[in-house]
Amino acid sequence: MMIQRVRGTRDFTPQDMSRRRQLEDLLRRISRDYGYREIQTPVLENAELFVTKSGPGVLNEMYSFEDKGGRAIALRPELTAPIIRFYVNDLTNLPMPLKLFCISSCFRYEEPQSGRYREFYQYDVEIIGSEKAEADAELLLLADDLCRRLGLNEVEFRIGHVGIIRGLLDAAGMPQDRQSELLRLVDKKKLDEARAYMLSEGVSEADAGDILATCQKKGDREVLKGLKGEASEYLERVIRLAEKGGASNLSLDLGVVRGLDYYTGLVFEIDAPELGAEKQICGGGSYALAELFGGQPVQSTGMAFGFDRLILAMEKTGQLAPEEGIELFILAVTPAQSEEMVRLAGGARKAGISTEFDLMGRSMSKSLKYASSRGARYALILGEREMAAGKVLLRDMDNGEQSEIGIGSVVDELRQRLAVR
RNA sequence: GCCGGGGUGGGGUAGCGGCAUCCUGUGGGACUGUGGAUCCCUAGACCCGGGUUCAACUCCCGGUCCCGGCCCCA
């Protein structure tokens, strides 16, 4: 009986990994360009960490279990909570701002569908320690830059601020502790229910109408005109800074809010419309989680990209290069040349030339075919006749041209030819 | 958790109550060491479990997995 892969998980072929590595390389490069440093946390965490952050409901959507010591353990469903836990545990003495990123797998017990798996990968970026608009703006700059480098020209940013609606609710007389429920309804676009809820909480008909109208405002900075209060001023400033920094895709959507209490300010999402139902590639915002995990209060802002969805989007836009082949394949025409084959491979590898030699003892035709399938740039053919004269045949696999070269000059010749390309 | 559509060699397919087709890929061989070609050979499959039937890959039921959508999305 064949053993099946666990539902919602994937194996990655060499070709898959070549593509995923390309994206990882790009993410690491852009992170470095912006001064973020990579960290890694365990796949396993105490389930309590996520329950504390997101409520007991998440237990239903997590892989959680009791270990042999009776501890409640979970496979991490996201990266923000572990990173902040790490910070609270060990990193509080590092100079602020602490700019960190992480590319890792996460797990959620949900129904798999397009762009959605039970094991999935996230690229998470966090700035810990700043409460300034500059921090939020930098995050948007990085996100915008990343989308551009990925060739995602259709992306839609939806940027909001939880303080805008909360401010209006304060003014309308709704107590703070009743507001989260309303934000949840707005987040889910259940505006009728939101209206009913506001009225039941004593908000006037007129105020409720204003608030719902505000929730539906979308567009450029113009939508902030006429809004008063710190939140809209702050948001305006973030957008202005990000645009000065070169961001060009930004747009506002004041209906983007979060019902969870630790969100403190900016909140945003990014969609890649070409992906269909599961089109959101990024979610982010500023939050105060450290004190929730038992640390000193610290303001943070961060975002998480869905790695797998970025790959999907890049596939749709044709951004991924084909897998790279090797540079050299060496074959011995008869076993008598095997030792020389291995010796030459060693020299080439030492010189940084990616090299394979024949491991199968196959005929020349089969070996050349294999070399071709491996994308080899050159083949080195070790034949009795040439070897007797101290030479070998170097075959250019792109055009089939061959030339005899001295055994001693193989590495130099290859270095020269490969450098020209 | 719910609703569609699907599971035939590794990949792609044909068939559809009785013989499972082809392509490709894999391994081997031939072709005097120019043959990444061509030719030949070998291996390799009806998702699982029940039911109907003389007979099930085919029809029915259940499960499972995949694809897509809903819910959810920290």
CSV table of C-alpha atoms (C1' of nucleotides) in Angstrom, one decimal:
chain,number,residue,atom,x,y,z
A,1,MET,CA,0.0,0.0,0.0
A,2,MET,CA,1.4,3.3,-1.0
A,3,ILE,CA,1.6,5.9,1.7
A,4,GLN,CA,0.0,9.1,0.7
A,5,ARG,CA,1.1,12.6,1.4
A,6,VAL,CA,-0.9,14.3,4.2
A,7,ARG,CA,-3.8,16.3,2.8
A,8,GLY,CA,-3.1,19.9,2.0
A,9,THR,CA,0.7,19.4,2.0
A,10,ARG,CA,2.9,19.4,-1.0
A,11,ASP,CA,6.1,17.8,-2.3
A,12,PHE,CA,8.3,20.1,-4.3
A,13,THR,CA,10.2,18.8,-7.3
A,14,PRO,CA,13.6,20.1,-8.3
A,15,GLN,CA,11.9,22.4,-10.8
A,16,ASP,CA,9.5,23.6,-8.1
A,17,MET,CA,12.4,24.3,-5.7
A,18,SER,CA,14.3,26.2,-8.4
A,19,ARG,CA,11.3,28.6,-8.7
A,20,ARG,CA,10.7,28.8,-5.0
A,21,ARG,CA,14.4,29.5,-4.4
A,22,GLN,CA,14.3,32.3,-6.9
A,23,LEU,CA,11.5,33.9,-4.9
A,24,GLU,CA,13.3,33.4,-1.7
A,25,ASP,CA,16.5,34.9,-3.1
A,26,LEU,CA,14.5,37.9,-4.1
A,27,LEU,CA,12.8,38.2,-0.8
A,28,ARG,CA,16.1,38.0,1.1
A,29,ARG,CA,17.6,40.6,-1.3
A,30,ILE,CA,14.9,43.1,-0.8
A,31,SER,CA,14.8,42.6,2.9
A,32,ARG,CA,18.5,43.3,3.0
A,33,ASP,CA,18.1,46.3,0.8
A,34,TYR,CA,15.8,47.7,3.5
A,35,GLY,CA,17.9,46.7,6.4
A,36,TYR,CA,15.9,43.8,7.7
A,37,ARG,CA,17.6,40.8,9.4
A,38,GLU,CA,16.5,37.3,9.1
A,39,ILE,CA,15.4,35.2,12.0
A,40,GLN,CA,13.9,31.7,12.5
A,41,THR,CA,11.6,30.4,15.2
A,42,PRO,CA,10.5,26.9,16.0
A,43,VAL,CA,7.7,25.3,14.0
A,44,LEU,CA,6.3,24.2,17.4
A,45,GLU,CA,5.0,26.6,19.9
A,46,ASN,CA,2.8,26.4,23.0
A,47,ALA,CA,-0.7,26.5,21.8
A,48,GLU,CA,-1.4,29.2,24.4
A,49,LEU,CA,0.7,31.7,22.4
A,50,PHE,CA,-1.9,31.7,19.6
A,51,VAL,CA,-4.9,31.4,21.9
A,52,THR,CA,-3.6,34.5,23.7
A,53,LYS,CA,-3.3,36.4,20.5
A,54,SER,CA,-6.3,35.3,18.5
A,55,GLY,CA,-8.8,33.7,21.0
A,56,PRO,CA,-9.8,30.1,21.8
A,57,GLY,CA,-11.5,29.8,18.4
A,58,VAL,CA,-8.2,29.3,16.6
A,59,LEU,CA,-7.8,25.9,18.3
A,60,ASN,CA,-10.3,24.6,15.7
A,61,GLU,CA,-8.1,25.8,12.9
A,62,MET,CA,-4.7,24.8,14.2
A,63,TYR,CA,-2.8,21.6,14.3
A,64,SER,CA,-2.5,21.2,18.0
A,65,PHE,CA,-1.8,18.2,20.2
A,66,GLU,CA,-0.6,17.2,23.7
A,67,ASP,CA,3.0,16.1,23.9
A,68,LYS,CA,4.3,13.3,26.0
A,69,GLY,CA,4.7,15.7,28.9
A,70,GLY,CA,1.1,16.8,28.7
A,71,ARG,CA,1.9,20.2,27.2
A,72,ALA,CA,-0.5,21.8,24.7
A,73,ILE,CA,1.6,22.2,21.6
A,74,ALA,CA,0.6,23.8,18.2
A,75,LEU,CA,2.2,23.9,14.8
A,76,ARG,CA,2.5,27.7,14.3
A,77,PRO,CA,-0.4,29.0,12.1
A,78,GLU,CA,1.4,32.3,11.5
A,79,LEU,CA,4.7,34.1,12.2
A,80,THR,CA,3.9,37.3,13.9
A,81,ALA,CA,3.1,35.8,17.3
A,82,PRO,CA,6.3,33.7,17.4
A,83,ILE,CA,8.4,36.6,16.4
A,84,ILE,CA,7.0,38.9,19.1
A,85,ARG,CA,7.3,36.0,21.6
A,86,PHE,CA,11.0,35.7,20.6
A,87,TYR,CA,11.4,39.4,21.0
A,88,VAL,CA,9.8,39.5,24.5
A,89,ASN,CA,11.8,36.4,25.6
A,90,ASP,CA,15.3,37.4,24.3
A,91,LEU,CA,15.6,40.4,22.1
A,92,THR,CA,14.5,43.3,24.2
A,93,ASN,CA,18.0,44.6,24.6
A,94,LEU,CA,18.8,45.0,20.9
A,95,PRO,CA,18.8,48.5,19.6
A,96,MET,CA,15.5,49.9,18.3
A,97,PRO,CA,14.0,49.8,15.8
A,98,LEU,CA,14.3,46.1,15.5
A,99,LYS,CA,13.7,45.2,11.8
A,100,LEU,CA,13.2,41.5,11.3
A,101,PHE,CA,12.0,39.1,8.6
A,102,CYS,CA,11.3,35.4,8.4
A,103,ILE,CA,10.5,33.0,5.5
A,104,SER,CA,9.0,29.8,7.0
A,105,SER,CA,6.2,27.3,6.8
A,106,CYS,CA,3.0,27.6,8.8
A,107,PHE,CA,0.1,25.2,9.3
A,108,ARG,CA,-3.6,25.6,9.4
A,109,TYR,CA,-6.3,23.0,9.5
A,110,GLU,CA,-8.5,24.3,6.8
A,111,GLU,CA,-10.0,23.2,3.5
A,112,PRO,CA,-7.3,23.3,0.8
A,113,GLN,CA,-8.2,25.1,-2.4
A,114,SER,CA,-6.5,27.3,-5.0
A,115,GLY,CA,-3.5,29.0,-3.3
A,116,ARG,CA,-4.5,27.6,0.0
A,117,TYR,CA,-2.8,24.7,1.7
A,118,ARG,CA,-2.6,23.2,5.2
A,119,GLU,CA,1.2,23.7,5.1
A,120,PHE,CA,2.0,27.0,3.5
A,121,TYR,CA,4.8,29.5,3.6
A,122,GLN,CA,4.9,33.1,4.7
A,123,TYR,CA,7.3,35.9,4.2
A,124,ASP,CA,6.9,38.0,7.4
A,125,VAL,CA,8.4,41.4,8.0
A,126,GLU,CA,8.2,43.2,11.4
A,127,ILE,CA,9.4,46.5,12.7
A,128,ILE,CA,9.4,46.5,16.5
A,129,GLY,CA,9.8,49.6,18.6
A,130,SER,CA,8.6,52.5,16.4
A,131,GLU,CA,5.2,54.1,16.6
A,132,LYS,CA,6.0,56.7,14.0
A,133,ALA,CA,4.4,57.1,10.6
A,134,GLU,CA,7.8,56.6,9.0
A,135,ALA,CA,7.7,52.9,10.1
A,136,ASP,CA,4.4,52.2,8.6
A,137,ALA,CA,5.5,54.1,5.5
A,138,GLU,CA,8.6,52.0,5.1
A,139,LEU,CA,6.5,48.9,5.3
A,140,LEU,CA,4.4,50.1,2.5
A,141,LEU,CA,7.4,51.1,0.5
A,142,LEU,CA,8.9,47.6,0.9
A,143,ALA,CA,5.6,46.0,-0.1
A,144,ASP,CA,5.2,48.3,-3.1
A,145,ASP,CA,8.8,47.7,-4.2
A,146,LEU,CA,8.4,44.0,-3.8
A,147,CYS,CA,5.3,43.9,-6.0
A,148,ARG,CA,7.1,45.8,-8.6
A,149,ARG,CA,10.2,43.6,-8.6
A,150,LEU,CA,7.9,40.6,-8.9
A,151,GLY,CA,6.3,42.0,-12.0
A,152,LEU,CA,2.9,42.2,-10.3
A,153,ASN,CA,1.5,45.2,-12.0
A,154,GLU,CA,-2.2,44.6,-11.2
A,155,VAL,CA,-1.9,44.6,-7.4
A,156,GLU,CA,-4.4,46.5,-5.4
A,157,PHE,CA,-3.5,48.0,-2.0
A,158,ARG,CA,-6.3,48.5,0.5
A,159,ILE,CA,-5.1,50.7,3.3
A,160,GLY,CA,-7.1,51.7,6.3
A,161,HIS,CA,-6.7,52.7,9.9
A,162,VAL,CA,-8.6,51.2,12.8
A,163,GLY,CA,-8.6,54.6,14.6
A,164,ILE,CA,-10.8,56.3,12.0
A,165,ILE,CA,-13.9,54.3,12.7
A,166,ARG,CA,-13.0,54.0,16.4
A,167,GLY,CA,-12.8,57.8,16.6
A,168,LEU,CA,-16.2,58.2,15.0
A,169,LEU,CA,-17.6,55.6,17.4
A,170,ASP,CA,-16.1,57.4,20.3
A,171,ALA,CA,-17.7,60.7,19.1
A,172,ALA,CA,-21.0,58.8,18.6
A,173,GLY,CA,-20.9,57.7,22.2
A,174,MET,CA,-20.2,54.0,21.8
A,175,PRO,CA,-18.0,52.6,24.6
A,176,GLN,CA,-14.6,51.2,23.6
A,177,ASP,CA,-15.3,47.7,24.7
A,178,ARG,CA,-18.4,47.5,22.4
A,179,GLN,CA,-16.5,48.7,19.3
A,180,SER,CA,-14.5,45.6,18.5
A,181,GLU,CA,-17.7,43.7,17.6
A,182,LEU,CA,-18.7,46.4,15.2
A,183,LEU,CA,-15.2,46.4,13.6
A,184,ARG,CA,-15.6,42.6,13.1
A,185,LEU,CA,-18.9,43.2,11.3
A,186,VAL,CA,-17.4,45.9,9.1
A,187,ASP,CA,-14.4,43.8,8.3
A,188,LYS,CA,-16.7,41.1,7.1
A,189,LYS,CA,-18.6,43.6,5.1
A,190,LYS,CA,-21.8,42.9,7.0
A,191,LEU,CA,-22.9,46.5,6.9
A,192,ASP,CA,-26.6,45.9,7.5
A,193,GLU,CA,-25.8,44.0,10.7
A,194,ALA,CA,-23.3,46.8,11.6
A,195,ARG,CA,-26.0,49.4,11.3
A,196,ALA,CA,-28.4,47.4,13.4
A,197,TYR,CA,-25.7,46.8,16.0
A,198,MET,CA,-24.8,50.5,16.2
A,199,LEU,CA,-28.5,51.4,16.6
A,200,SER,CA,-28.9,48.9,19.4
A,201,GLU,CA,-25.9,50.4,21.1
A,202,GLY,CA,-27.5,53.8,21.1
A,203,VAL,CA,-25.7,55.4,18.2
A,204,SER,CA,-28.0,57.8,16.4
A,205,GLU,CA,-29.4,57.1,13.0
A,206,ALA,CA,-27.4,60.0,11.5
A,207,ASP,CA,-24.1,59.0,13.1
A,208,ALA,CA,-24.5,55.4,12.0
A,209,GLY,CA,-25.1,56.5,8.5
A,210,ASP,CA,-22.0,58.6,8.5
A,211,ILE,CA,-19.9,55.8,9.9
A,212,LEU,CA,-21.1,53.3,7.3
A,213,ALA,CA,-20.5,55.9,4.6
A,214,THR,CA,-16.9,56.3,5.8
A,215,CYS,CA,-16.4,52.6,5.9
A,216,GLN,CA,-17.1,52.5,2.2
A,217,LYS,CA,-14.7,55.2,1.1
A,218,LYS,CA,-12.0,54.0,-1.2
A,219,GLY,CA,-9.5,55.7,-3.5
A,220,ASP,CA,-6.5,58.0,-3.2
A,221,ARG,CA,-5.7,60.5,-0.4
A,222,GLU,CA,-8.8,62.5,-1.4
A,223,VAL,CA,-11.0,60.1,0.6
A,224,LEU,CA,-9.5,61.5,3.8
A,225,LYS,CA,-10.7,65.0,3.0
A,226,GLY,CA,-13.4,66.1,5.5
A,227,LEU,CA,-12.3,63.5,8.1
A,228,LYS,CA,-11.0,64.9,11.3
A,229,GLY,CA,-8.9,63.4,14.0
A,230,GLU,CA,-5.5,62.0,14.7
A,231,ALA,CA,-6.1,58.8,12.8
A,232,SER,CA,-6.9,60.3,9.5
A,233,GLU,CA,-4.1,62.8,9.8
A,234,TYR,CA,-1.7,60.0,10.7
A,235,LEU,CA,-2.9,57.9,7.7
A,236,GLU,CA,-2.5,60.9,5.4
A,237,ARG,CA,1.0,61.3,6.6
A,238,VAL,CA,1.9,57.7,6.1
A,239,ILE,CA,0.6,57.8,2.5
A,240,ARG,CA,2.4,61.0,1.8
A,241,LEU,CA,5.7,59.7,3.1
A,242,ALA,CA,5.3,56.4,1.2
A,243,GLU,CA,4.6,58.3,-2.0
A,244,LYS,CA,7.6,60.5,-1.5
A,245,GLY,CA,9.6,57.3,-1.1
A,246,GLY,CA,8.5,56.1,-4.5
A,247,ALA,CA,5.4,53.9,-3.8
A,248,SER,CA,3.0,54.1,-6.7
A,249,ASN,CA,0.4,51.4,-6.2
A,250,LEU,CA,-1.1,52.8,-2.9
A,251,SER,CA,-4.8,53.2,-2.5
A,252,LEU,CA,-7.1,53.6,0.5
A,253,ASP,CA,-10.0,51.6,1.7
A,254,LEU,CA,-11.4,52.8,5.0
A,255,GLY,CA,-13.5,49.6,5.3
A,256,VAL,CA,-10.3,47.6,6.0
A,257,VAL,CA,-10.3,47.3,9.8
A,258,ARG,CA,-9.6,44.5,12.2
A,259,GLY,CA,-11.8,43.5,15.1
A,260,LEU,CA,-9.0,42.2,17.3
A,261,ASP,CA,-8.1,44.5,20.1
A,262,TYR,CA,-4.3,44.6,19.6
A,263,TYR,CA,-4.5,46.3,16.3
A,264,THR,CA,-3.7,49.9,17.0
A,265,GLY,CA,-3.4,51.9,13.8
A,266,LEU,CA,-2.6,51.3,10.2
A,267,VAL,CA,-4.1,48.1,8.7
A,268,PHE,CA,-3.8,47.0,5.1
A,269,GLU,CA,-4.2,44.2,2.6
A,270,ILE,CA,-2.8,43.6,-0.9
A,271,ASP,CA,-4.7,41.7,-3.6
A,272,ALA,CA,-3.4,40.2,-6.8
A,273,PRO,CA,-6.6,40.1,-8.8
A,274,GLU,CA,-5.2,37.4,-11.2
A,275,LEU,CA,-5.4,34.8,-8.5
A,276,GLY,CA,-9.2,34.5,-8.3
A,277,ALA,CA,-10.9,33.6,-5.1
A,278,GLU,CA,-7.8,33.5,-2.9
A,279,LYS,CA,-6.3,36.6,-4.2
A,280,GLN,CA,-5.0,38.3,-1.0
A,281,ILE,CA,-1.2,38.1,-1.0
A,282,CYS,CA,-0.5,40.3,2.0
A,283,GLY,CA,-2.0,41.5,5.2
A,284,GLY,CA,-0.4,43.9,7.7
A,285,GLY,CA,-0.8,46.5,10.3
A,286,SER,CA,0.4,48.0,13.5
A,287,TYR,CA,-0.3,46.4,16.7
A,288,ALA,CA,0.6,46.1,20.4
A,289,LEU,CA,1.2,42.4,21.1
A,290,ALA,CA,4.3,42.4,23.4
A,291,GLU,CA,2.4,43.3,26.5
A,292,LEU,CA,-0.2,40.6,25.7
A,293,PHE,CA,2.7,38.1,25.8
A,294,GLY,CA,4.0,39.4,29.1
A,295,GLY,CA,6.5,41.9,27.9
A,296,GLN,CA,6.9,45.7,28.2
A,297,PRO,CA,4.5,47.6,25.9
A,298,VAL,CA,6.1,48.1,22.5
A,299,GLN,CA,4.6,49.4,19.4
A,300,SER,CA,5.1,47.3,16.3
A,301,THR,CA,4.1,47.2,12.8
A,302,GLY,CA,4.4,44.3,10.3
A,303,MET,CA,3.0,42.4,7.4
A,304,ALA,CA,2.9,38.9,6.1
A,305,PHE,CA,3.0,37.8,2.4
A,306,GLY,CA,1.7,34.5,1.3
A,307,PHE,CA,4.7,32.9,-0.3
A,308,ASP,CA,2.8,30.3,-2.3
A,309,ARG,CA,0.4,32.9,-3.7
A,310,LEU,CA,3.4,35.0,-4.8
A,311,ILE,CA,4.7,32.0,-6.7
A,312,LEU,CA,1.3,31.5,-8.3
A,313,ALA,CA,1.1,35.2,-9.2
A,314,MET,CA,4.6,35.1,-10.7
A,315,GLU,CA,3.6,32.0,-12.7
A,316,LYS,CA,0.7,33.8,-14.1
A,317,THR,CA,2.7,36.8,-15.1
A,318,GLY,CA,5.6,34.7,-16.5
A,319,GLN,CA,8.2,36.0,-14.1
A,320,LEU,CA,10.0,32.8,-13.2
A,321,ALA,CA,13.1,31.7,-15.0
A,322,PRO,CA,13.6,28.1,-16.0
A,323,GLU,CA,15.7,25.8,-13.8
A,324,GLU,CA,19.4,26.4,-14.2
A,325,GLY,CA,21.4,23.5,-15.7
A,326,ILE,CA,24.9,22.5,-14.9
A,327,GLU,CA,27.9,23.9,-16.6
A,328,LEU,CA,29.8,20.7,-17.4
A,329,PHE,CA,29.1,17.1,-17.9
A,330,ILE,CA,32.1,14.7,-18.2
A,331,LEU,CA,31.9,11.3,-19.7
A,332,ALA,CA,34.3,8.5,-20.3
A,333,VAL,CA,34.0,6.6,-23.6
A,334,THR,CA,35.3,3.5,-21.9
A,335,PRO,CA,35.9,2.6,-18.3
A,336,ALA,CA,39.6,3.1,-18.9
A,337,GLN,CA,39.0,6.9,-18.7
A,338,SER,CA,37.0,6.9,-15.5
A,339,GLU,CA,39.8,7.9,-13.2
A,340,GLU,CA,40.7,10.8,-15.4
A,341,MET,CA,37.0,11.7,-15.6
A,342,VAL,CA,36.7,11.9,-11.8
A,343,ARG,CA,40.0,13.8,-11.5
A,344,LEU,CA,39.0,16.4,-14.1
A,345,ALA,CA,35.6,16.8,-12.4
A,346,GLY,CA,37.4,17.6,-9.1
A,347,GLY,CA,39.5,20.3,-10.8
A,348,ALA,CA,36.4,21.9,-12.5
A,349,ARG,CA,34.4,21.9,-9.3
A,350,LYS,CA,37.3,23.5,-7.4
A,351,ALA,CA,37.2,26.2,-10.0
A,352,GLY,CA,33.6,26.8,-9.3
A,353,ILE,CA,32.2,25.2,-12.4
A,354,SER,CA,29.1,23.1,-11.7
A,355,THR,CA,30.0,19.7,-12.9
A,356,GLU,CA,28.6,16.2,-13.1
A,357,PHE,CA,30.3,13.1,-14.4
A,358,ASP,CA,28.7,9.9,-15.7
A,359,LEU,CA,27.7,7.6,-12.9
A,360,MET,CA,26.0,5.0,-15.0
A,361,GLY,CA,28.7,3.7,-17.3
A,362,ARG,CA,26.5,4.4,-20.2
A,363,SER,CA,27.1,4.7,-23.9
A,364,MET,CA,28.1,8.0,-25.3
A,365,SER,CA,24.8,8.6,-26.9
A,366,LYS,CA,22.9,7.9,-23.7
A,367,SER,CA,25.3,10.1,-21.7
A,368,LEU,CA,24.9,13.0,-24.1
A,369,LYS,CA,21.2,12.7,-23.8
A,370,TYR,CA,21.4,12.7,-20.1
A,371,ALA,CA,23.7,15.7,-20.2
A,372,SER,CA,21.2,17.5,-22.4
A,373,SER,CA,18.4,16.7,-20.0
A,374,ARG,CA,20.4,18.2,-17.2
A,375,GLY,CA,20.8,21.4,-19.2
A,376,ALA,CA,24.6,21.0,-19.4
A,377,ARG,CA,26.4,23.9,-21.2
A,378,TYR,CA,29.4,21.8,-22.1
A,379,ALA,CA,30.2,18.1,-22.3
A,380,LEU,CA,33.7,16.8,-21.9
A,381,ILE,CA,34.3,13.6,-23.8
A,382,LEU,CA,37.2,11.5,-22.7
A,383,GLY,CA,38.1,9.1,-25.5
A,384,GLU,CA,41.0,6.7,-25.9
A,385,ARG,CA,42.4,8.3,-29.0
A,386,GLU,CA,42.5,11.9,-27.8
A,387,MET,CA,43.7,10.8,-24.3
A,388,ALA,CA,46.6,9.1,-25.9
A,389,ALA,CA,47.6,12.4,-27.3
A,390,GLY,CA,47.0,14.2,-24.0
A,391,LYS,CA,43.8,15.7,-25.2
A,392,VAL,CA,40.0,15.6,-24.7
A,393,LEU,CA,37.0,16.7,-26.6
A,394,LEU,CA,35.0,19.7,-25.4
A,395,ARG,CA,31.5,19.8,-26.9
A,396,ASP,CA,29.4,22.9,-26.8
A,397,MET,CA,25.9,21.5,-26.0
A,398,ASP,CA,24.1,24.5,-27.5
A,399,ASN,CA,25.4,24.1,-31.1
A,400,GLY,CA,27.2,20.7,-31.1
A,401,GLU,CA,30.6,22.2,-32.0
A,402,GLN,CA,33.5,20.3,-30.7
A,403,SER,CA,37.2,21.0,-30.2
A,404,GLU,CA,40.1,19.1,-29.0
A,405,ILE,CA,41.9,20.7,-26.1
A,406,GLY,CA,44.8,19.7,-23.9
A,407,ILE,CA,43.9,17.9,-20.7
A,408,GLY,CA,45.8,20.4,-18.7
A,409,SER,CA,43.9,23.4,-20.1
A,410,VAL,CA,40.4,22.1,-19.5
A,411,VAL,CA,39.7,24.4,-16.5
A,412,ASP,CA,41.2,27.5,-18.1
A,413,GLU,CA,39.3,26.9,-21.3
A,414,LEU,CA,36.0,26.4,-19.5
A,415,ARG,CA,36.5,29.4,-17.3
A,416,GLN,CA,37.2,31.6,-20.3
A,417,ARG,CA,34.2,30.3,-22.2
A,418,LEU,CA,31.8,30.5,-19.3
A,419,ALA,CA,32.9,34.0,-18.4
A,420,VAL,CA,32.0,35.3,-21.9
A,421,ARG,CA,28.5,34.1,-21.8
B,1,G,C1',-18.0,21.9,8.0
B,2,C,C1',-20.8,22.6,3.2
B,3,C,C1',-21.5,22.6,-2.5
B,4,G,C1',-19.8,21.3,-7.6
B,5,G,C1',-16.2,18.5,-11.0
B,6,G,C1',-12.8,14.7,-11.1
B,7,G,C1',-9.1,10.1,-9.8
B,8,U,C1',-6.7,4.6,-15.8
B,9,G,C1',1.4,3.0,-15.9
B,10,G,C1',6.1,8.4,-13.3
B,11,G,C1',3.5,12.5,-16.6
B,12,G,C1',-0.4,12.9,-20.5
B,13,U,C1',-4.3,10.0,-22.5
B,14,A,C1',-8.2,6.2,-25.2
B,15,G,C1',-11.9,2.9,-23.7
B,16,C,C1',-16.7,2.1,-20.6
B,17,G,C1',-20.3,-4.3,-18.2
B,18,G,C1',-16.3,-9.5,-20.7
B,19,C,C1',-10.0,-8.3,-24.5
B,20,A,C1',-6.9,-1.8,-21.0
B,21,U,C1',-5.0,2.1,-26.2
B,22,C,C1',-1.5,5.3,-27.6
B,23,C,C1',2.2,9.2,-26.6
B,24,U,C1',6.0,10.6,-23.4
B,25,G,C1',9.3,9.6,-19.7
B,26,U,C1',12.4,5.5,-17.0
B,27,G,C1',15.9,1.2,-17.5
B,28,G,C1',18.5,-1.9,-21.1
B,29,G,C1',20.3,-3.0,-26.2
B,30,A,C1',21.7,-2.0,-31.4
B,31,C,C1',24.0,1.6,-34.5
B,32,U,C1',32.9,0.7,-35.4
B,33,G,C1',33.7,6.8,-30.9
B,34,U,C1',29.9,12.0,-33.1
B,35,G,C1',24.4,8.8,-32.7
B,36,G,C1',21.8,14.8,-27.5
B,37,A,C1',19.0,11.3,-33.6
B,38,U,C1',16.8,6.6,-35.1
B,39,C,C1',15.3,1.5,-34.3
B,40,C,C1',14.4,-2.6,-30.9
B,41,C,C1',13.4,-4.7,-26.0
B,42,U,C1',11.9,-4.6,-20.8
B,43,A,C1',9.3,-2.8,-16.6
B,44,G,C1',5.0,0.0,-15.3
B,45,A,C1',-1.9,1.6,-14.3
B,46,C,C1',-8.0,1.2,-13.8
B,47,C,C1',-7.8,5.6,-5.8
B,48,C,C1',-9.9,2.4,-1.5
B,49,G,C1',-14.0,-0.6,0.6
B,50,G,C1',-18.7,-2.6,0.0
B,51,G,C1',-23.0,-3.7,-3.3
B,52,U,C1',-25.5,-5.2,-8.1
B,53,U,C1',-24.0,-8.9,-11.8
B,54,C,C1',-22.4,-15.2,-14.6
B,55,A,C1',-18.9,-11.1,-15.2
B,56,A,C1',-17.3,-4.2,-12.7
B,57,C,C1',-12.0,0.0,-14.7
B,58,U,C1',-17.1,0.6,-16.4
B,59,C,C1',-23.4,0.8,-12.8
B,60,C,C1',-24.8,2.0,-7.3
B,61,C,C1',-23.4,3.4,-2.2
B,62,G,C1',-19.7,4.9,1.3
B,63,G,C1',-14.8,6.7,2.1
B,64,U,C1',-10.3,9.0,0.5
B,65,C,C1',-7.5,12.3,-2.3
B,66,C,C1',-7.1,16.2,-6.1
B,67,C,C1',-9.2,20.6,-8.6
B,68,G,C1',-12.6,24.7,-8.0
B,69,G,C1',-16.2,27.5,-5.0
B,70,C,C1',-18.7,28.8,0.0
B,71,C,C1',-17.6,29.5,5.2
B,72,C,C1',-13.2,31.0,7.6
B,73,C,C1',-8.8,33.6,7.1
B,74,A,C1',-5.0,35.2,13.3
